[in-house]
Coordinates of C-alpha atoms in Angstrom, one line a residue:
M1387 CA -14.7 -3.9 25.9
Q1388 CA -10.9 -4.4 25.5
I1389 CA -9.5 -4.1 21.9
V1390 CA -5.8 -5.1 21.2
V1391 CA -4.3 -4.2 17.8
I1392 CA -1.1 -6.1 16.9
G1393 CA 1.0 -4.1 14.5
A1394 CA 1.0 -0.3 14.1
G1395 CA 0.7 -0.2 10.3
V1396 CA -1.7 2.2 8.7
G1397 CA -4.4 -0.5 8.6
G1398 CA -4.2 -1.4 12.2
L1399 CA -4.0 2.2 13.4
T1400 CA -7.0 3.1 11.3
V1401 CA -9.0 0.4 13.1
G1402 CA -7.7 1.5 16.4
A1403 CA -8.4 5.2 15.9
I1404 CA -12.0 4.6 14.8
L1405 CA -12.7 2.2 17.7
A1406 CA -11.1 4.5 20.2
Q1407 CA -13.2 7.4 19.0
A1408 CA -16.3 5.2 19.4
G1409 CA -15.4 4.9 23.1
L1410 CA -13.8 1.5 23.2
S1411 CA -10.6 0.7 25.1
V1412 CA -7.8 0.3 22.6
A1413 CA -4.2 -0.8 23.0
V1414 CA -1.8 -1.1 20.0
L1415 CA 1.3 -3.3 20.2
E1416 CA 4.2 -2.5 17.8
A1417 CA 7.3 -4.7 17.7
S1418 CA 9.4 -1.8 16.3
E1419 CA 10.3 1.5 17.8
H1420 CA 8.8 3.2 14.7
L1421 CA 5.1 3.4 13.8
G1422 CA 3.8 2.6 10.3
G1423 CA 5.3 -0.8 9.4
C1424 CA 6.2 -0.7 5.7
A1425 CA 5.0 2.9 5.6
S1426 CA 7.2 4.1 8.5
T1427 CA 10.1 6.6 8.5
F1428 CA 13.4 6.2 10.2
E1429 CA 16.3 8.6 10.8
V1430 CA 20.1 8.1 10.2
N1431 CA 22.6 11.0 10.6
G1432 CA 19.8 13.6 10.2
F1433 CA 18.3 12.0 7.2
R1434 CA 14.7 10.7 7.5
F1435 CA 14.0 7.8 5.1
D1436 CA 10.7 6.2 4.2
V1437 CA 11.0 2.5 4.9
G1438 CA 9.0 1.1 2.0
A1439 CA 6.0 3.1 0.6
T1440 CA 7.0 6.5 -0.7
V1441 CA 3.8 7.5 -2.6
A1442 CA 0.9 8.6 -0.4
G1443 CA -2.5 8.6 -2.3
G1444 CA -6.2 8.7 -1.5
F1445 CA -6.2 12.4 -0.5
A1446 CA -8.7 13.5 -3.1
P1447 CA -11.8 15.2 -1.7
D1448 CA -13.7 11.9 -1.8
G1449 CA -10.7 9.7 -1.0
P1450 CA -10.2 7.5 2.0
M1451 CA -7.6 9.6 3.7
T1452 CA -9.8 12.7 3.4
R1453 CA -12.7 10.7 4.9
L1454 CA -10.5 9.6 7.8
E1455 CA -9.3 13.2 8.3
Q1456 CA -12.9 14.4 8.6
W1457 CA -14.1 11.4 10.6
L1458 CA -11.3 11.5 13.2
D1459 CA -10.6 15.3 13.3
L1460 CA -7.2 14.8 11.9
C1461 CA -4.9 17.2 10.2
W1462 CA -2.6 15.7 7.6
E1463 CA 0.3 18.0 6.7
A1464 CA -0.2 17.0 3.1
H1465 CA 1.1 18.8 0.0
P1466 CA -0.2 17.8 -3.5
V1467 CA 2.3 16.3 -5.9
E1468 CA 2.3 17.4 -9.5
P1469 CA 3.4 15.7 -11.7
V1470 CA 2.8 12.5 -9.7
M1471 CA 5.7 10.7 -11.4
V1472 CA 7.8 10.4 -14.5
V1473 CA 8.1 7.0 -16.2
H1474 CA 11.4 6.5 -18.2
L1475 CA 11.2 3.8 -20.8
P1476 CA 14.2 1.7 -22.0
D1477 CA 14.4 3.6 -25.3
G1478 CA 15.2 6.8 -23.4
S1479 CA 11.8 8.4 -23.8
R1480 CA 9.8 9.6 -20.8
I1481 CA 6.1 9.8 -20.0
V1482 CA 4.8 12.2 -17.4
R1483 CA 2.0 11.0 -15.1
W1484 CA 0.0 14.1 -14.4
G1485 CA -2.6 14.1 -11.7
E1486 CA -4.7 16.6 -13.5
R1487 CA -6.8 14.6 -16.0
E1488 CA -6.7 16.9 -19.0
R1489 CA -2.9 17.2 -18.8
W1490 CA -2.7 13.4 -18.6
R1491 CA -4.9 13.0 -21.6
R1492 CA -2.7 15.3 -23.7
E1493 CA 0.4 13.5 -22.4
R1494 CA -0.8 10.0 -23.3
L1495 CA -2.0 11.1 -26.7
K1496 CA 1.5 12.4 -27.4
A1497 CA 3.0 9.2 -26.0
F1498 CA 0.7 6.5 -27.4
G1499 CA -1.5 8.1 -30.0
E1500 CA -5.2 7.6 -30.7
I1501 CA -4.9 3.8 -30.9
A1502 CA -4.6 3.8 -27.1
E1503 CA -7.6 6.1 -26.3
P1504 CA -10.2 3.3 -26.1
F1505 CA -8.1 1.6 -23.5
W1506 CA -7.7 4.7 -21.4
R1507 CA -11.4 5.6 -21.7
W1508 CA -12.3 2.1 -20.5
Q1509 CA -9.8 2.4 -17.6
E1510 CA -11.1 5.8 -16.4
Q1511 CA -14.7 4.8 -16.6
A1512 CA -14.1 1.5 -14.8
A1513 CA -12.0 3.3 -12.2
E1514 CA -14.6 5.9 -11.5
V1515 CA -17.2 3.2 -10.7
L1516 CA -14.8 1.1 -8.6
W1517 CA -13.5 3.9 -6.5
S1518 CA -17.1 5.0 -5.8
L1519 CA -17.9 1.5 -4.8
A1520 CA -14.8 1.2 -2.7
M1521 CA -15.7 4.2 -0.6
R1522 CA -19.0 2.6 0.3
L1523 CA -16.9 0.1 2.1
P1524 CA -18.5 -3.1 0.8
P1525 CA -17.5 -6.2 2.6
W1526 CA -15.5 -8.3 0.2
L1527 CA -15.7 -11.2 0.4
P1528 CA -18.8 -11.2 2.6
Q1529 CA -18.7 -13.6 5.6
T1530 CA -22.1 -13.2 7.2
L1531 CA -25.7 -12.6 6.1
Q1532 CA -25.5 -9.0 7.2
E1533 CA -22.3 -8.5 5.2
T1534 CA -23.9 -10.0 2.1
L1535 CA -26.9 -7.6 2.5
S1536 CA -24.5 -4.7 2.9
L1537 CA -22.6 -5.7 -0.2
F1538 CA -25.8 -5.8 -2.3
R1539 CA -26.8 -2.4 -0.9
S1540 CA -23.4 -1.0 -2.0
L1541 CA -23.7 -2.6 -5.4
F1542 CA -27.2 -1.4 -5.9
A1543 CA -26.3 2.2 -4.9
T1544 CA -23.3 2.1 -7.3
L1545 CA -25.4 0.8 -10.1
T1546 CA -28.0 3.5 -9.5
T1547 CA -25.3 6.1 -9.7
Y1548 CA -23.6 4.5 -12.7
P1549 CA -26.3 2.6 -14.7
S1550 CA -23.8 1.6 -17.4
S1551 CA -21.5 -0.1 -14.8
L1552 CA -23.3 -3.4 -15.4
R1553 CA -21.3 -3.7 -18.6
L1554 CA -18.2 -4.0 -16.4
L1555 CA -19.3 -7.4 -15.0
P1556 CA -17.3 -9.5 -17.5
D1557 CA -14.2 -7.6 -16.5
A1558 CA -14.4 -9.4 -13.1
F1559 CA -13.0 -12.4 -15.0
R1560 CA -10.7 -10.7 -17.5
T1561 CA -7.2 -9.3 -17.3
V1562 CA -6.0 -5.8 -18.1
A1563 CA -4.2 -7.2 -21.2
D1564 CA -7.6 -8.1 -22.7
H1565 CA -8.3 -4.4 -23.1
L1566 CA -4.9 -3.4 -24.5
P1567 CA -4.8 -2.8 -28.3
K1568 CA -2.7 -5.2 -30.3
G1569 CA 0.5 -4.0 -31.9
S1570 CA 1.2 -1.3 -29.2
P1571 CA 4.2 -2.7 -27.3
R1572 CA 5.1 0.7 -25.9
L1573 CA 1.7 1.1 -24.3
R1574 CA 1.9 -2.5 -22.9
Q1575 CA 5.4 -1.8 -21.5
F1576 CA 4.2 1.4 -19.8
V1577 CA 1.0 -0.3 -18.4
D1578 CA 3.0 -3.3 -17.2
A1579 CA 5.4 -1.1 -15.3
Q1580 CA 2.6 0.9 -13.6
L1581 CA 0.7 -2.3 -12.7
L1582 CA 3.8 -3.9 -11.2
I1583 CA 4.0 -1.1 -8.5
A1584 CA 0.2 -0.8 -8.1
A1585 CA -1.1 -4.4 -8.4
Q1586 CA 2.1 -6.5 -8.0
C1587 CA 1.7 -8.1 -11.4
T1588 CA 1.7 -7.1 -15.1
S1589 CA -1.2 -6.8 -17.5
E1590 CA -1.2 -10.4 -18.6
R1591 CA -2.2 -11.4 -15.1
A1592 CA -3.7 -8.4 -13.4
N1593 CA -7.5 -8.5 -12.9
A1594 CA -9.1 -6.0 -15.2
L1595 CA -11.3 -4.3 -12.6
Y1596 CA -8.5 -4.1 -10.0
G1597 CA -6.0 -3.0 -12.6
A1598 CA -8.3 -0.2 -13.8
A1599 CA -8.7 1.2 -10.3
A1600 CA -4.9 0.8 -9.5
L1601 CA -3.9 2.7 -12.7
D1602 CA -6.1 5.6 -11.5
L1603 CA -4.2 6.2 -8.2
P1604 CA -2.3 9.2 -9.6
H1605 CA -5.6 11.0 -10.0
R1606 CA -6.8 10.2 -6.5
G1607 CA -4.9 12.8 -4.5
V1608 CA -1.2 11.9 -4.3
V1609 CA 0.6 14.1 -1.8
H1610 CA 3.9 14.5 0.1
L1611 CA 3.6 14.4 3.9
K1612 CA 5.8 16.7 5.9
G1613 CA 8.3 14.6 7.8
G1614 CA 7.8 11.5 5.5
M1615 CA 5.3 8.7 5.2
G1616 CA 5.6 7.8 8.9
T1617 CA 3.6 10.9 9.8
L1618 CA 0.5 9.0 8.6
A1619 CA 0.9 6.5 11.4
E1620 CA 2.0 9.1 13.9
T1621 CA -1.1 11.2 13.2
L1622 CA -3.4 8.1 13.6
A1623 CA -1.6 7.1 16.8
D1624 CA -2.2 10.6 18.2
A1625 CA -5.9 10.2 17.5
I1626 CA -5.9 6.9 19.5
R1627 CA -4.1 8.5 22.4
R1628 CA -6.4 11.5 22.3
N1629 CA -9.4 9.2 22.8
G1630 CA -7.8 7.3 25.7
G1631 CA -6.0 4.5 23.8
T1632 CA -2.4 3.4 24.3
I1633 CA 0.4 2.7 21.9
L1634 CA 3.2 0.4 23.1
C1635 CA 6.3 0.4 20.9
N1636 CA 9.1 -2.2 21.1
C1637 CA 6.5 -4.6 22.4
P1638 CA 6.2 -7.6 20.0
A1639 CA 3.3 -10.0 20.5
N1640 CA 4.3 -13.6 21.3
R1641 CA 1.0 -15.4 21.3
L1642 CA -2.7 -14.9 21.3
V1643 CA -4.3 -16.5 24.3
M1644 CA -7.6 -18.2 23.6
N1645 CA -10.3 -19.8 25.7
D1646 CA -13.2 -21.9 24.3
G1647 CA -12.5 -20.5 20.8
K1648 CA -12.5 -16.8 21.8
P1649 CA -9.6 -14.5 22.6
I1650 CA -8.9 -13.5 26.2
G1651 CA -5.6 -11.7 25.7
V1652 CA -2.2 -11.2 24.1
E1653 CA 1.0 -12.4 25.6
T1654 CA 4.0 -10.3 24.7
E1655 CA 7.6 -11.4 24.1
G1656 CA 8.5 -9.6 27.3
G1657 CA 6.1 -11.8 29.3
D1658 CA 3.4 -9.3 29.8
F1659 CA -0.3 -10.1 29.4
L1660 CA -2.9 -7.7 27.9
P1661 CA -6.5 -8.8 28.3
A1662 CA -8.5 -8.6 25.1
D1663 CA -12.1 -9.3 24.0
I1664 CA -11.3 -8.5 20.4
I1665 CA -7.9 -8.8 18.6
V1666 CA -7.1 -7.1 15.3
A1667 CA -3.9 -8.3 13.7
N1668 CA -2.1 -6.0 11.3
V1669 CA 0.2 -8.8 10.2
T1670 CA 0.5 -11.3 7.3
P1671 CA -1.8 -14.4 7.4
Y1672 CA 1.2 -16.7 8.1
A1673 CA 2.3 -14.4 11.0
L1674 CA -1.2 -14.5 12.4
A1675 CA -1.2 -18.3 12.2
Q1676 CA 2.0 -18.4 14.2
L1677 CA 0.5 -16.2 16.9
L1678 CA -2.6 -18.4 17.1
G1679 CA -0.7 -21.7 17.1
E1680 CA -3.0 -24.7 17.4
A1681 CA -6.0 -22.3 17.9
A1682 CA -5.7 -21.1 14.2
P1683 CA -8.4 -22.3 11.8
Q1684 CA -7.2 -25.2 9.7
W1685 CA -7.1 -23.2 6.5
L1686 CA -4.9 -20.6 8.2
Q1687 CA -2.5 -23.2 9.6
S1688 CA -1.9 -24.5 6.1
I1689 CA -1.2 -21.1 4.6
L1690 CA 2.3 -20.5 3.1
P1691 CA 4.6 -17.8 4.4
Y1692 CA 4.3 -16.0 1.1
P1693 CA 2.7 -16.8 -2.3
D1694 CA 4.9 -18.3 -5.0
D1695 CA 4.5 -15.2 -7.1
G1696 CA 4.9 -12.8 -4.1
W1697 CA 7.5 -10.1 -4.0
G1698 CA 10.2 -8.8 -1.7
A1699 CA 11.9 -5.4 -2.1
F1700 CA 15.5 -4.4 -2.4
T1701 CA 15.9 -0.7 -1.4
L1702 CA 18.7 1.8 -1.3
Y1703 CA 18.4 4.6 1.2
L1704 CA 20.6 7.5 0.1
G1705 CA 21.5 10.9 1.6
V1706 CA 22.7 13.2 -1.2
D1707 CA 23.8 16.7 -1.9
E1708 CA 20.9 18.6 -3.3
K1709 CA 23.0 20.2 -6.0
I1710 CA 22.8 17.1 -8.2
F1711 CA 19.0 17.6 -8.9
P1712 CA 18.2 19.6 -12.0
P1713 CA 15.5 22.4 -11.7
D1714 CA 11.9 21.1 -11.5
F1715 CA 13.1 17.5 -10.9
A1716 CA 10.0 15.5 -10.2
T1717 CA 9.9 13.7 -6.8
H1718 CA 8.9 10.3 -8.1
H1719 CA 10.3 8.4 -11.1
Q1720 CA 10.0 4.9 -12.5
I1721 CA 13.0 3.9 -14.5
L1722 CA 12.6 0.9 -16.8
C1723 CA 16.0 -0.5 -17.9
A1724 CA 14.9 -3.7 -19.7
E1725 CA 12.4 -6.6 -19.6
P1726 CA 11.4 -8.7 -17.8
L1727 CA 10.6 -6.1 -15.1
A1728 CA 11.8 -6.3 -11.5
E1729 CA 15.1 -7.6 -10.3
G1730 CA 16.8 -4.2 -10.9
N1731 CA 15.2 -3.8 -14.4
S1732 CA 12.5 -1.6 -13.0
V1733 CA 13.6 0.9 -10.3
F1734 CA 11.4 3.3 -8.4
L1735 CA 13.1 6.6 -7.4
S1736 CA 11.7 9.0 -4.8
V1737 CA 13.4 12.1 -3.5
S1738 CA 12.2 14.2 -0.6
P1739 CA 10.6 17.5 -1.6
E1740 CA 12.8 20.5 -1.5
W1741 CA 10.5 22.4 0.8
D1742 CA 10.6 19.7 3.6
E1743 CA 13.7 20.6 5.6
T1744 CA 12.8 18.0 8.3
R1745 CA 13.9 15.2 5.9
A1746 CA 17.6 16.0 5.6
P1747 CA 20.3 18.4 6.8
K1748 CA 20.4 21.8 5.1
G1749 CA 21.7 21.4 1.5
F1750 CA 20.8 17.7 1.3
R1751 CA 17.9 15.5 0.3
T1752 CA 16.9 11.9 0.9
L1753 CA 16.8 9.7 -2.1
T1754 CA 15.2 6.2 -2.1
L1755 CA 15.7 3.6 -4.8
S1756 CA 13.7 0.3 -4.8
T1757 CA 13.0 -2.7 -7.0
H1758 CA 10.8 -5.8 -6.8
T1759 CA 12.8 -9.0 -6.1
R1760 CA 12.0 -12.6 -5.7
L1761 CA 12.5 -13.9 -2.1
P1762 CA 14.1 -17.3 -2.4
Q1763 CA 17.4 -16.1 -3.8
W1764 CA 18.0 -13.9 -0.8
W1765 CA 17.4 -16.6 1.8
Q1766 CA 19.5 -19.0 -0.2
A1767 CA 22.3 -16.5 -0.4
W1768 CA 22.1 -16.0 3.4
Q1769 CA 22.2 -19.8 4.0
D1770 CA 25.3 -20.0 1.6
G1771 CA 27.2 -17.7 3.9
K1772 CA 27.8 -14.0 4.5
A1773 CA 30.2 -13.6 1.6
T1774 CA 27.5 -14.8 -0.9
Y1775 CA 24.9 -12.6 0.6
E1776 CA 27.1 -9.6 0.5
R1777 CA 28.0 -10.2 -3.2
L1778 CA 24.3 -10.4 -4.0
K1779 CA 23.6 -7.2 -2.1
A1780 CA 26.6 -5.4 -3.9
D1781 CA 25.3 -6.6 -7.3
Y1782 CA 21.8 -5.1 -6.7
T1783 CA 23.3 -1.9 -5.3
E1784 CA 25.4 -1.5 -8.4
R1785 CA 22.4 -2.1 -10.7
M1786 CA 20.2 0.3 -8.8
L1787 CA 22.9 3.1 -8.9
K1788 CA 23.4 2.6 -12.6
A1789 CA 19.7 2.9 -13.2
A1790 CA 19.5 6.1 -11.2
E1791 CA 22.5 7.6 -13.0
R1792 CA 20.4 7.7 -16.1
L1793 CA 18.7 10.7 -14.4
L1794 CA 21.4 11.8 -12.0
P1795 CA 24.9 11.3 -13.6
Y1796 CA 26.8 12.6 -10.6
L1797 CA 24.9 10.6 -8.0
R1798 CA 27.9 8.7 -6.6
D1799 CA 29.9 11.9 -6.0
A1800 CA 27.0 13.4 -4.1
L1801 CA 26.4 10.4 -1.7
R1802 CA 26.8 11.1 2.0
V1803 CA 24.7 8.2 3.4
A1804 CA 24.1 4.9 1.6
L1805 CA 22.2 2.0 3.3
P1806 CA 20.9 -1.1 1.5
G1807 CA 17.8 -2.9 2.6
T1808 CA 17.0 -6.5 1.5
P1809 CA 14.1 -8.9 2.2
L1810 CA 16.1 -10.0 5.3
T1811 CA 16.2 -6.4 6.4
F1812 CA 12.4 -6.1 6.0
Q1813 CA 11.8 -9.2 8.0
R1814 CA 14.0 -7.9 10.8
Y1815 CA 12.5 -4.5 11.1
T1816 CA 8.8 -5.0 10.0
R1817 CA 8.4 -8.6 11.3
R1818 CA 7.0 -9.7 7.9
P1819 CA 8.1 -13.3 7.5
F1820 CA 10.7 -13.8 4.8
G1821 CA 10.4 -10.1 3.9
W1822 CA 7.2 -10.5 1.8
V1823 CA 5.8 -7.1 1.0
G1824 CA 3.0 -5.7 -1.2
G1825 CA 0.4 -8.3 -0.5
F1826 CA -1.0 -10.8 -3.0
P1827 CA -0.5 -10.1 -6.7
Q1828 CA -3.9 -9.0 -7.8
T1829 CA -4.6 -11.7 -10.4
S1830 CA -8.2 -12.3 -9.2
L1831 CA -10.9 -10.4 -7.2
F1832 CA -11.2 -13.6 -5.1
R1833 CA -7.5 -13.7 -4.2
T1834 CA -7.7 -12.3 -0.8
V1835 CA -7.9 -13.3 2.9
R1836 CA -11.2 -12.5 4.5
P1837 CA -10.7 -10.3 7.6
R1838 CA -13.0 -12.1 10.0
I1839 CA -10.7 -15.0 11.0
S1840 CA -12.7 -16.3 13.9
D1841 CA -14.9 -15.1 16.7
G1842 CA -13.1 -12.0 18.0
I1843 CA -10.0 -12.3 15.7
W1844 CA -9.7 -10.0 12.8
L1845 CA -7.0 -9.4 10.1
V1846 CA -6.1 -6.1 8.4
G1847 CA -3.3 -5.0 6.2
D1848 CA -2.3 -5.6 2.6
S1849 CA -3.4 -9.3 2.6
V1850 CA -7.0 -8.1 3.0
F1851 CA -9.0 -6.6 0.1
P1852 CA -8.3 -4.1 -1.5
G1853 CA -4.6 -5.0 -1.0
Q1854 CA -1.5 -2.8 -1.0
S1855 CA -0.9 1.0 -0.7
T1856 CA -1.7 3.2 2.2
A1857 CA -5.0 4.2 0.7
A1858 CA -6.0 0.5 0.3
V1859 CA -5.1 -0.6 3.8
A1860 CA -6.9 2.4 5.2
I1861 CA -10.0 1.4 3.3
A1862 CA -9.7 -2.2 4.7
G1863 CA -9.1 -0.8 8.2
M1864 CA -12.2 1.4 8.0
R1865 CA -14.3 -1.6 6.8
V1866 CA -13.1 -3.8 9.6
A1867 CA -13.6 -1.1 12.2
F1868 CA -17.2 -0.5 11.2
A1869 CA -17.9 -4.3 11.0
I1870 CA -16.7 -4.6 14.7
L1871 CA -18.9 -1.7 15.7
H1872 CA -21.9 -3.3 14.0
D1873 CA -21.2 -6.6 15.7
L1874 CA -21.1 -4.7 19.1
G1875 CA -24.3 -2.8 18.3
I1876 CA -22.5 0.5 18.6
S1877 CA -23.9 3.3 16.4
L1878 CA -21.9 5.6 14.3
P1879 CA -21.8 9.3 15.4
T1880 CA -23.7 11.6 13.1
K1881 CA -20.5 13.0 11.6
A1882 CA -20.1 9.7 9.7
T1883 CA -20.7 10.4 6.0
P1884 CA -23.6 8.6 4.3
A1885 CA -21.1 6.5 2.3
L1886 CA -19.4 5.3 5.5
A1887 CA -22.8 4.6 7.0
M1888 CA -23.7 2.3 4.2
S1889 CA -21.1 -0.2 5.5
G1890 CA -24.0 -1.6 7.6
A1891 CA -23.3 0.1 10.9
R1892 CA -26.1 2.2 12.3
R1893 CA -26.0 6.0 13.0
D1894 CA -27.2 7.9 16.1
D1895 CA -29.7 9.8 14.0
E1896 CA -31.4 6.8 12.5

């Protein structure tokens, strides 16, 4: 059985690693020279920069990355982050997001008072239920009778563990804002900022259940990885190779070759042909439609390159003298300059940890600044000419540096490397059409693409539930891998935990 995975993002590599360990022949095609997609790491002048994602979560004892580590005999070089991040509000105040729950409870009481506690209690209770359910890998949305039965088994097991969770059902059709207390604009501003980076939309639109789980990510094992985010992908790729699979970098796919509605292989842009019985695409839905051409299902052919409310990113990759950082400077910060959020008014700052000497030359650190941005303006500027595009890029660069100077006043004097990245940059290096990143804004539990595209064709990545973040795409990858194994009648080895086994695949000891 030949498996070809297109795209070496964390989701695709998760699928490939599980299937390779199950004894299947796996080949992964990656268009770039770097593994990891939007969670990759690249090097310039001795500085190792994370391309997009800079926060690695899901490393709690019961988290998806820990499950993968146990399942695949991996060793993440992961170091816990505490505090997880500091949020700086426009009025100059700051709120520390502690991973340890009691410290976070004290911090939020100080910041928002007792009026906000009912909201946070609801959020934590809902998140506990939803993370437990997520780790049972329920198929969402189910596409077969077997998946429907598996979903009901997962829901029943969760309800048995948390009998009060039935009260959360109305939240499937509510927003996070429905739970926020009236007359607390500071709390709303903070929650909006956190949801923008975790759910790609603010509280007025974010689905209540998804938002509750997304707001809990700081408590789900946030770590730094030695060498940067790209080591996630490199570690998964090593697991694939260890089990006989292959990784082909600088090898973009050109077209999926179909026969009688089933895949028979992948044609690369270099003219090579790789036979395939099953193809897993770690790309956007629009990109998969382009690869399938006329063989794509009608609904996929009509899909847009990106949703109207989808986001791109503007990123600054900076190499800086470490002397500008004050003692005990947190490694992640969210800086709110004004509302509406995004477009330079909300800047996420990440600095490489002091202990990781692989990230920068001695005496220096890497610093990444990023903001959400709407895509059309960048492509219009490019069409209007290089001068217009460069002016837009310079304007965003200036706004980002000014935001960062709120925390680091001498930043410009400390710069040694400064590289901007726009949505055009993301399209060029990650092959994401128009530079759309972050997946669908999570406004509805039903706003997702189902992974089983057609017979033998699967989709993974941030367009598949549960959406964006390395933890989320790993969960989706695990779910797809076990669904493929179930379809093939391949049992899970006995080291699979009971929660994983509940996905519907069988175990050798059953």
